[in-house]
Coordinates of C-alpha atoms in Angstrom, one line a residue:
M433 CA -46.4 168.8 82.7
L434 CA -46.8 165.2 81.4
F435 CA -45.0 163.8 84.4
N436 CA -47.2 165.7 86.8
T437 CA -50.3 164.5 85.0
L438 CA -49.1 160.9 85.2
R439 CA -48.3 161.3 88.9
S440 CA -51.7 162.6 89.6
L441 CA -53.3 159.8 87.7
L442 CA -51.2 157.3 89.6
A443 CA -52.2 158.8 92.9
M444 CA -55.8 158.4 92.0
A445 CA -55.2 154.9 90.8
M446 CA -53.5 153.9 93.9
A447 CA -56.6 154.8 95.9
V448 CA -58.6 152.1 94.1
I449 CA -56.0 149.5 93.1
V450 CA -56.3 146.2 94.8
L451 CA -53.1 144.4 94.6
P452 CA -53.2 140.6 94.2
A453 CA -54.3 138.8 97.3
A454 CA -52.0 136.5 99.1
A455 CA -51.5 133.2 97.3
Q456 CA -50.0 129.9 98.5
V457 CA -46.4 130.8 98.8
S458 CA -43.7 128.7 97.1
G459 CA -41.1 129.3 99.9
P460 CA -37.8 131.2 99.9
N461 CA -35.2 130.8 97.1
G462 CA -32.8 129.4 99.7
P463 CA -32.0 129.5 103.4
Q464 CA -33.6 132.5 105.0
L465 CA -31.1 135.2 106.1
N466 CA -30.6 137.1 109.3
I467 CA -29.3 140.6 108.3
A468 CA -28.0 142.7 111.2
H469 CA -29.3 146.3 110.5
R470 CA -26.4 148.6 111.4
G471 CA -25.2 145.7 113.5
A472 CA -27.2 144.6 116.6
S473 CA -28.3 148.2 116.8
A474 CA -31.1 147.6 119.3
Y475 CA -28.5 146.8 121.9
A476 CA -25.4 148.8 121.1
P477 CA -24.6 152.1 119.2
E478 CA -25.3 151.6 115.5
H479 CA -22.4 151.2 113.1
T480 CA -19.8 150.8 115.7
F481 CA -17.6 147.8 116.4
F482 CA -19.7 147.2 119.6
A483 CA -22.8 146.7 117.5
Y484 CA -21.1 144.6 114.8
D485 CA -19.4 142.4 117.4
L486 CA -22.7 141.8 119.1
A487 CA -24.3 140.8 115.8
I488 CA -21.5 138.1 115.3
E489 CA -22.2 136.9 118.8
M490 CA -25.9 136.6 117.9
D491 CA -24.9 134.4 114.9
V492 CA -26.1 136.6 111.9
D493 CA -25.7 135.8 108.3
M494 CA -24.9 139.3 107.1
L495 CA -23.9 142.7 108.5
E496 CA -25.6 145.8 107.0
C497 CA -23.6 149.0 106.5
D498 CA -24.7 152.4 105.2
V499 CA -21.7 154.0 103.4
L500 CA -21.0 157.7 103.0
L501 CA -17.8 159.5 101.9
S502 CA -15.7 161.7 104.2
A503 CA -14.3 164.9 102.9
D504 CA -11.1 163.0 101.9
E505 CA -13.2 160.3 100.2
V506 CA -12.9 157.5 102.7
P507 CA -16.1 155.3 102.8
V508 CA -17.3 155.3 106.4
C509 CA -20.2 153.4 108.0
I510 CA -22.9 155.8 109.1
H511 CA -26.6 156.1 108.3
D512 CA -27.3 159.8 108.4
T513 CA -25.7 162.3 106.0
T514 CA -24.9 164.4 109.2
V515 CA -23.2 163.4 112.4
D516 CA -25.7 165.2 114.5
R517 CA -27.9 162.3 115.7
T518 CA -25.2 159.7 116.5
S519 CA -22.2 161.8 117.7
D520 CA -21.2 164.6 120.0
A521 CA -20.6 166.9 117.0
S522 CA -22.7 168.4 114.2
G523 CA -22.5 169.0 110.5
A524 CA -22.3 166.9 107.3
V525 CA -20.2 163.8 107.2
S526 CA -18.8 165.0 103.8
D527 CA -17.4 168.1 105.5
Y528 CA -15.1 166.2 107.8
T529 CA -12.0 164.2 107.0
L530 CA -11.6 160.7 108.4
A531 CA -9.1 162.0 111.0
E532 CA -11.7 164.6 112.1
L533 CA -14.5 162.0 112.3
R534 CA -12.3 159.8 114.5
Q535 CA -12.2 162.6 117.1
M536 CA -16.0 162.3 117.6
D537 CA -17.8 160.2 120.2
F538 CA -20.3 157.9 118.4
G539 CA -21.4 156.0 121.5
S540 CA -22.6 158.3 124.3
W541 CA -25.8 159.2 122.5
F542 CA -26.9 155.6 122.7
N543 CA -26.5 155.4 126.5
T544 CA -28.6 158.6 126.9
Q545 CA -31.4 157.3 124.6
N546 CA -31.3 153.7 125.7
P547 CA -30.7 153.6 129.5
T548 CA -31.7 149.9 129.8
Q549 CA -29.0 149.0 127.2
A550 CA -26.4 151.6 128.3
D551 CA -22.8 150.5 128.8
P552 CA -20.0 152.9 130.0
A553 CA -17.8 151.3 127.4
Y554 CA -19.8 152.7 124.6
A555 CA -18.8 156.3 125.5
G556 CA -16.2 157.4 123.0
A557 CA -17.0 154.7 120.4
K558 CA -15.3 155.6 117.1
I559 CA -16.6 155.8 113.5
V560 CA -15.8 152.7 111.4
P561 CA -14.3 153.0 108.0
F562 CA -16.0 150.5 105.7
E563 CA -12.6 148.9 104.9
E564 CA -12.0 148.2 108.5
Q565 CA -15.4 146.6 108.9
L566 CA -14.6 144.3 106.0
D567 CA -11.2 143.3 107.3
C568 CA -12.3 142.9 110.9
Y569 CA -15.1 140.6 110.2
L570 CA -13.6 138.6 107.4
R571 CA -10.7 138.0 109.7
I572 CA -13.1 136.7 112.3
N573 CA -15.2 134.8 109.8
P574 CA -14.2 134.5 106.1
L575 CA -17.8 133.4 105.4
M576 CA -19.3 136.7 106.7
R577 CA -21.4 138.7 104.2
F578 CA -22.0 142.4 103.9
H579 CA -25.2 144.2 102.8
V580 CA -23.9 147.7 101.8
E581 CA -26.2 150.6 101.2
T582 CA -25.1 153.6 99.1
K583 CA -26.5 156.8 100.5
D584 CA -25.5 160.2 99.2
S585 CA -23.7 159.5 95.8
A586 CA -21.5 162.5 96.0
G587 CA -22.0 163.3 92.4
G588 CA -21.3 159.7 91.4
R589 CA -18.0 159.6 93.3
A590 CA -19.3 157.4 96.0
E591 CA -19.9 154.5 93.6
A592 CA -16.6 154.9 92.0
V593 CA -14.7 155.0 95.3
L594 CA -16.7 152.0 96.6
T595 CA -16.0 149.8 93.6
E596 CA -12.3 150.9 93.5
L597 CA -12.0 149.8 97.1
L598 CA -13.8 146.5 96.6
T599 CA -11.6 145.8 93.5
R600 CA -8.4 146.6 95.4
K601 CA -9.5 144.2 98.1
G602 CA -10.4 141.4 95.7
L603 CA -14.1 141.4 96.7
I604 CA -15.9 142.2 93.5
D605 CA -16.4 138.6 92.1
T606 CA -17.0 136.6 95.2
G607 CA -19.7 133.8 95.2
G608 CA -19.8 133.7 91.4
G609 CA -21.6 137.1 91.4
R610 CA -24.8 135.5 92.8
V611 CA -27.1 137.3 95.3
A612 CA -27.3 134.1 97.4
D613 CA -23.5 133.6 97.6
S614 CA -21.7 136.9 97.1
S615 CA -19.8 138.2 100.1
V616 CA -20.9 141.8 99.2
L617 CA -24.3 143.0 98.0
I618 CA -24.9 146.7 97.1
Q619 CA -28.3 148.1 98.0
S620 CA -29.8 151.5 97.4
F621 CA -33.1 153.4 97.2
D622 CA -31.6 155.3 94.3
P623 CA -31.9 153.4 91.0
A624 CA -29.2 155.7 89.4
S625 CA -26.7 154.6 92.1
L626 CA -27.3 150.9 91.3
E627 CA -27.0 151.6 87.6
R628 CA -23.6 153.3 88.2
I629 CA -22.5 150.3 90.3
K630 CA -23.4 147.9 87.5
A631 CA -21.6 150.0 84.9
L632 CA -18.5 149.9 87.1
A633 CA -18.7 146.3 88.4
P634 CA -21.2 144.2 86.3
T635 CA -20.7 141.1 88.5
L636 CA -21.4 142.9 91.8
P637 CA -25.0 141.9 92.9
T638 CA -27.4 144.8 93.5
V639 CA -30.6 145.1 95.6
Y640 CA -33.2 147.8 95.0
L641 CA -34.8 149.2 98.1
Y642 CA -38.2 150.8 98.0
G643 CA -41.2 151.7 100.2
A644 CA -44.8 151.9 99.2
P645 CA -45.3 151.7 95.4
T646 CA -46.4 155.3 95.0
N647 CA -44.5 156.1 91.8
L648 CA -44.7 154.6 88.4
R649 CA -41.3 152.8 88.7
N650 CA -42.1 151.2 92.0
L651 CA -45.7 150.3 91.0
S652 CA -44.4 148.6 87.9
I653 CA -41.8 146.7 89.9
Q654 CA -44.4 145.7 92.5
T655 CA -47.0 144.4 90.0
S656 CA -44.6 142.7 87.6
G657 CA -42.1 141.3 90.1
T658 CA -39.1 142.6 88.2
G659 CA -37.3 145.8 87.3
D660 CA -34.4 147.2 85.4
A661 CA -31.6 145.0 84.3
Y662 CA -29.2 146.5 86.8
M663 CA -31.4 145.4 89.7
D664 CA -30.6 141.8 90.8
A665 CA -32.8 141.5 93.9
F666 CA -35.4 143.6 95.6
S667 CA -36.1 144.8 99.1
P668 CA -39.6 146.4 99.7
N669 CA -40.3 147.6 103.2
N670 CA -42.1 145.1 105.4
A671 CA -45.4 147.0 105.4
N672 CA -45.5 146.8 101.6
I673 CA -45.1 143.0 101.8
L674 CA -47.6 142.6 104.6
A675 CA -50.2 144.4 102.4
D676 CA -49.3 142.4 99.3
P677 CA -47.7 139.0 100.3
S678 CA -47.9 137.6 96.8
V679 CA -45.3 140.1 95.6
I680 CA -42.7 137.6 97.0
D681 CA -43.8 134.9 94.6
R682 CA -43.9 137.4 91.7
F683 CA -40.2 138.3 92.4
H684 CA -39.3 134.6 92.8
A685 CA -41.0 133.7 89.5
N686 CA -38.7 136.2 87.8
G687 CA -35.6 134.8 89.5
H688 CA -35.1 137.5 92.1
D689 CA -34.4 137.1 95.8
V690 CA -36.5 139.3 98.2
H691 CA -35.3 141.0 101.4
T692 CA -37.2 143.3 103.6
Y693 CA -36.6 146.0 106.2
T694 CA -36.7 146.7 109.2
V695 CA -38.4 144.1 111.4
N696 CA -37.9 143.9 115.1
D697 CA -40.8 142.0 116.6
R698 CA -41.2 138.2 116.6
Q699 CA -44.8 138.1 115.3
T700 CA -44.0 140.1 112.1
M701 CA -40.8 138.1 111.6
D702 CA -42.8 134.8 111.8
T703 CA -45.4 136.1 109.3
L704 CA -42.8 137.2 106.7
L705 CA -40.8 134.1 107.1
G706 CA -44.0 132.1 106.5
Y707 CA -44.5 134.1 103.3
G708 CA -41.2 132.9 102.0
I709 CA -39.0 136.0 102.4
D710 CA -35.3 135.4 101.6
G711 CA -33.9 137.8 104.2
I712 CA -34.9 140.2 106.9
F713 CA -33.1 143.3 108.2
T714 CA -33.4 143.6 111.9
N715 CA -32.1 145.6 114.8
N716 CA -32.7 142.5 117.0
P717 CA -30.8 139.7 115.4
D718 CA -31.2 137.5 118.4
I719 CA -34.9 137.5 118.0
L720 CA -34.7 136.8 114.3
R721 CA -32.1 134.0 114.9
A722 CA -34.6 132.3 117.2
A723 CA -37.5 132.7 114.7
I724 CA -35.5 131.3 111.8
D725 CA -34.0 128.5 113.9
D726 CA -37.5 127.5 115.2
L727 CA -38.7 127.1 111.6
G728 CA -35.5 125.3 110.5
T729 CA -35.3 127.3 107.3
G730 CA -32.0 129.1 107.8
T731 CA -28.4 128.4 107.2
T732 CA -26.6 126.0 109.4
P733 CA -24.0 127.2 112.0
E734 CA -21.3 125.8 109.7
Q735 CA -22.6 127.8 106.7
R736 CA -22.7 130.9 108.8
G737 CA -19.2 130.3 110.2
N738 CA -19.4 132.6 113.2
P739 CA -17.0 131.6 116.0
S740 CA -18.2 131.0 119.5
D741 CA -15.5 133.2 120.9
F742 CA -13.3 135.9 119.5
E743 CA -11.4 139.0 120.6
R744 CA -13.6 142.1 120.8
G745 CA -12.7 145.6 119.6
C746 CA -10.9 144.7 116.3
P747 CA -7.3 144.9 117.6
G748 CA -4.8 145.2 114.8
V749 CA -7.4 146.6 112.4
A750 CA -9.4 149.3 114.3
G751 CA -7.9 152.7 113.5
R752 CA -5.4 151.6 110.9
V753 CA -7.2 153.0 107.7
V754 CA -6.0 156.5 106.9
S755 CA -7.3 157.0 103.4
N756 CA -9.4 155.4 100.7
Q757 CA -6.2 153.4 99.8
G758 CA -6.2 151.7 103.2
P759 CA -3.9 150.3 104.4
G760 CA -6.0 147.1 104.5
D761 CA -6.0 143.4 103.7
T762 CA -6.5 141.8 100.3
W763 CA -8.9 138.9 99.8
A764 CA -9.8 136.5 97.0
P765 CA -12.9 134.3 96.4
A766 CA -12.6 130.9 98.1
P767 CA -11.5 128.2 95.7
S768 CA -14.8 126.4 96.3
G769 CA -18.1 127.4 97.6
R770 CA -18.7 130.9 98.9
G771 CA -16.6 133.1 101.2
V772 CA -13.1 134.4 100.8
V773 CA -9.5 133.7 101.7
L774 CA -6.9 136.1 102.9
V775 CA -4.3 136.8 100.2
Q776 CA -2.2 139.5 101.8
A777 CA -2.5 141.1 105.2
A778 CA -1.8 144.8 105.4
G779 CA 1.9 145.5 105.4
E780 CA 2.8 141.8 104.8
P781 CA 4.0 139.7 101.8
P782 CA 1.3 137.9 99.9
T783 CA 0.4 134.3 100.5
P784 CA 2.1 132.0 98.0
P785 CA -0.3 130.9 95.2
G786 CA -2.2 127.7 96.1
D787 CA -1.2 127.9 99.8
A788 CA -4.2 129.9 101.0
P789 CA -6.8 127.8 102.9
D790 CA -10.3 127.6 101.7
A791 CA -12.9 129.7 103.6
G792 CA -14.7 126.5 104.6
D793 CA -11.5 125.1 106.0
Q794 CA -10.9 128.3 107.9
A795 CA -14.3 128.2 109.5
A796 CA -13.8 124.6 110.5
D797 CA -10.6 125.4 112.2
T798 CA -12.5 127.2 115.0
G799 CA -15.5 124.9 115.2
G800 CA -17.6 127.1 112.8
G801 CA -15.7 130.4 113.1
A802 CA -12.7 132.2 111.7
I803 CA -9.1 131.1 112.0
S804 CA -8.1 131.1 115.6
L805 CA -4.9 132.6 116.9
L806 CA -3.2 129.2 117.4
T807 CA -4.2 128.1 113.9
L808 CA -2.7 131.3 112.6
V809 CA 0.5 130.7 114.4
G810 CA 0.7 127.3 112.7
L811 CA 0.0 128.9 109.3
I812 CA 2.7 131.4 109.9
G813 CA 5.2 128.7 110.5
L814 CA 4.0 126.8 107.4
L815 CA 3.7 129.7 105.1
F816 CA 6.5 131.9 106.5
L817 CA 4.1 134.8 106.8
G818 CA 4.4 137.6 109.4
H819 CA 0.6 137.2 109.8
R820 CA -1.3 139.2 112.4
G821 CA -3.8 137.6 114.7
R822 CA -7.2 137.0 113.2
S823 CA -9.2 137.6 116.3
R824 CA -11.9 140.3 116.2
P825 CA -13.7 142.3 118.8
L826 CA -17.3 141.9 119.9

């Protein structure tokens, strides 16, 4: 009864509330980030290696991934809780094992709905386990970063499985646990999901997603520029920010980075970048790359670390995960700066302590990308590792 009364009062208040007008913005907290929403999903089927590869080619800062659990508790990259929209099958993701999901075609729908972007190669595209996404693109670029959204929490199991996976892979404490530097950020519209993540992995940075401030929690966050202790950064939708640009400064004043979703046109990108947004999710990372580069407010190519050329399709990694225990690679935070280093490739002995190259050195080896095949061969000889090639598909 009390909650319903408060909700009614809030609805009436929102009709007359005038949020603070736009003030002179102080600028972003750091370089403005290009976040590929489900990969370069305007041009290739979302959450497939095709879309992720294309995003790397478009020189993004981060890959965004929505994570759900299969019936056998393997985290997979898919937005909807069902496979209906993006595959040739139907039903809940959670009702299928990974092996069953791998039998589905996650590419043909895109060709049908996007004839101008269609490609025969997309037909038969496979679902991507989250662990394979990590291993594929960290092998290509150890400086790559991942914006991971928890969806259905599966009664709290999703957060537990996700943090167990990231712990096993050595990816919990990268970048000193800072939003601006961590290799992995966890985002969610569900505050309880972020609270569970923080309880399981206190150093893993979190980002709270929300739309219009139409409930008491979101209104308080919007007006105060801060939220619960388990929320490290915030991501209001872009319409929210356009209606109340000074919210960015309020978040910044409280030490929070601000990202926003999902912006696909150049004019809106330019406006939000001018307001001092820290990162933008987009289906069109090529357009956002140009917008940020024209302003000169983004990361440098060296800081992004994306290679100019790499092997597409994720050979050696695509298809190898069979359970929530991998098999997969193990990583560790880079000795200096952000990024990671490969500690142990799946099925291989670990790299001797102190012998692993720094992430920055790895990027430099390919002129701003991941370790090239030739460089890996050299490392194999030096380190006596049976290392597999680091090339990744696009």
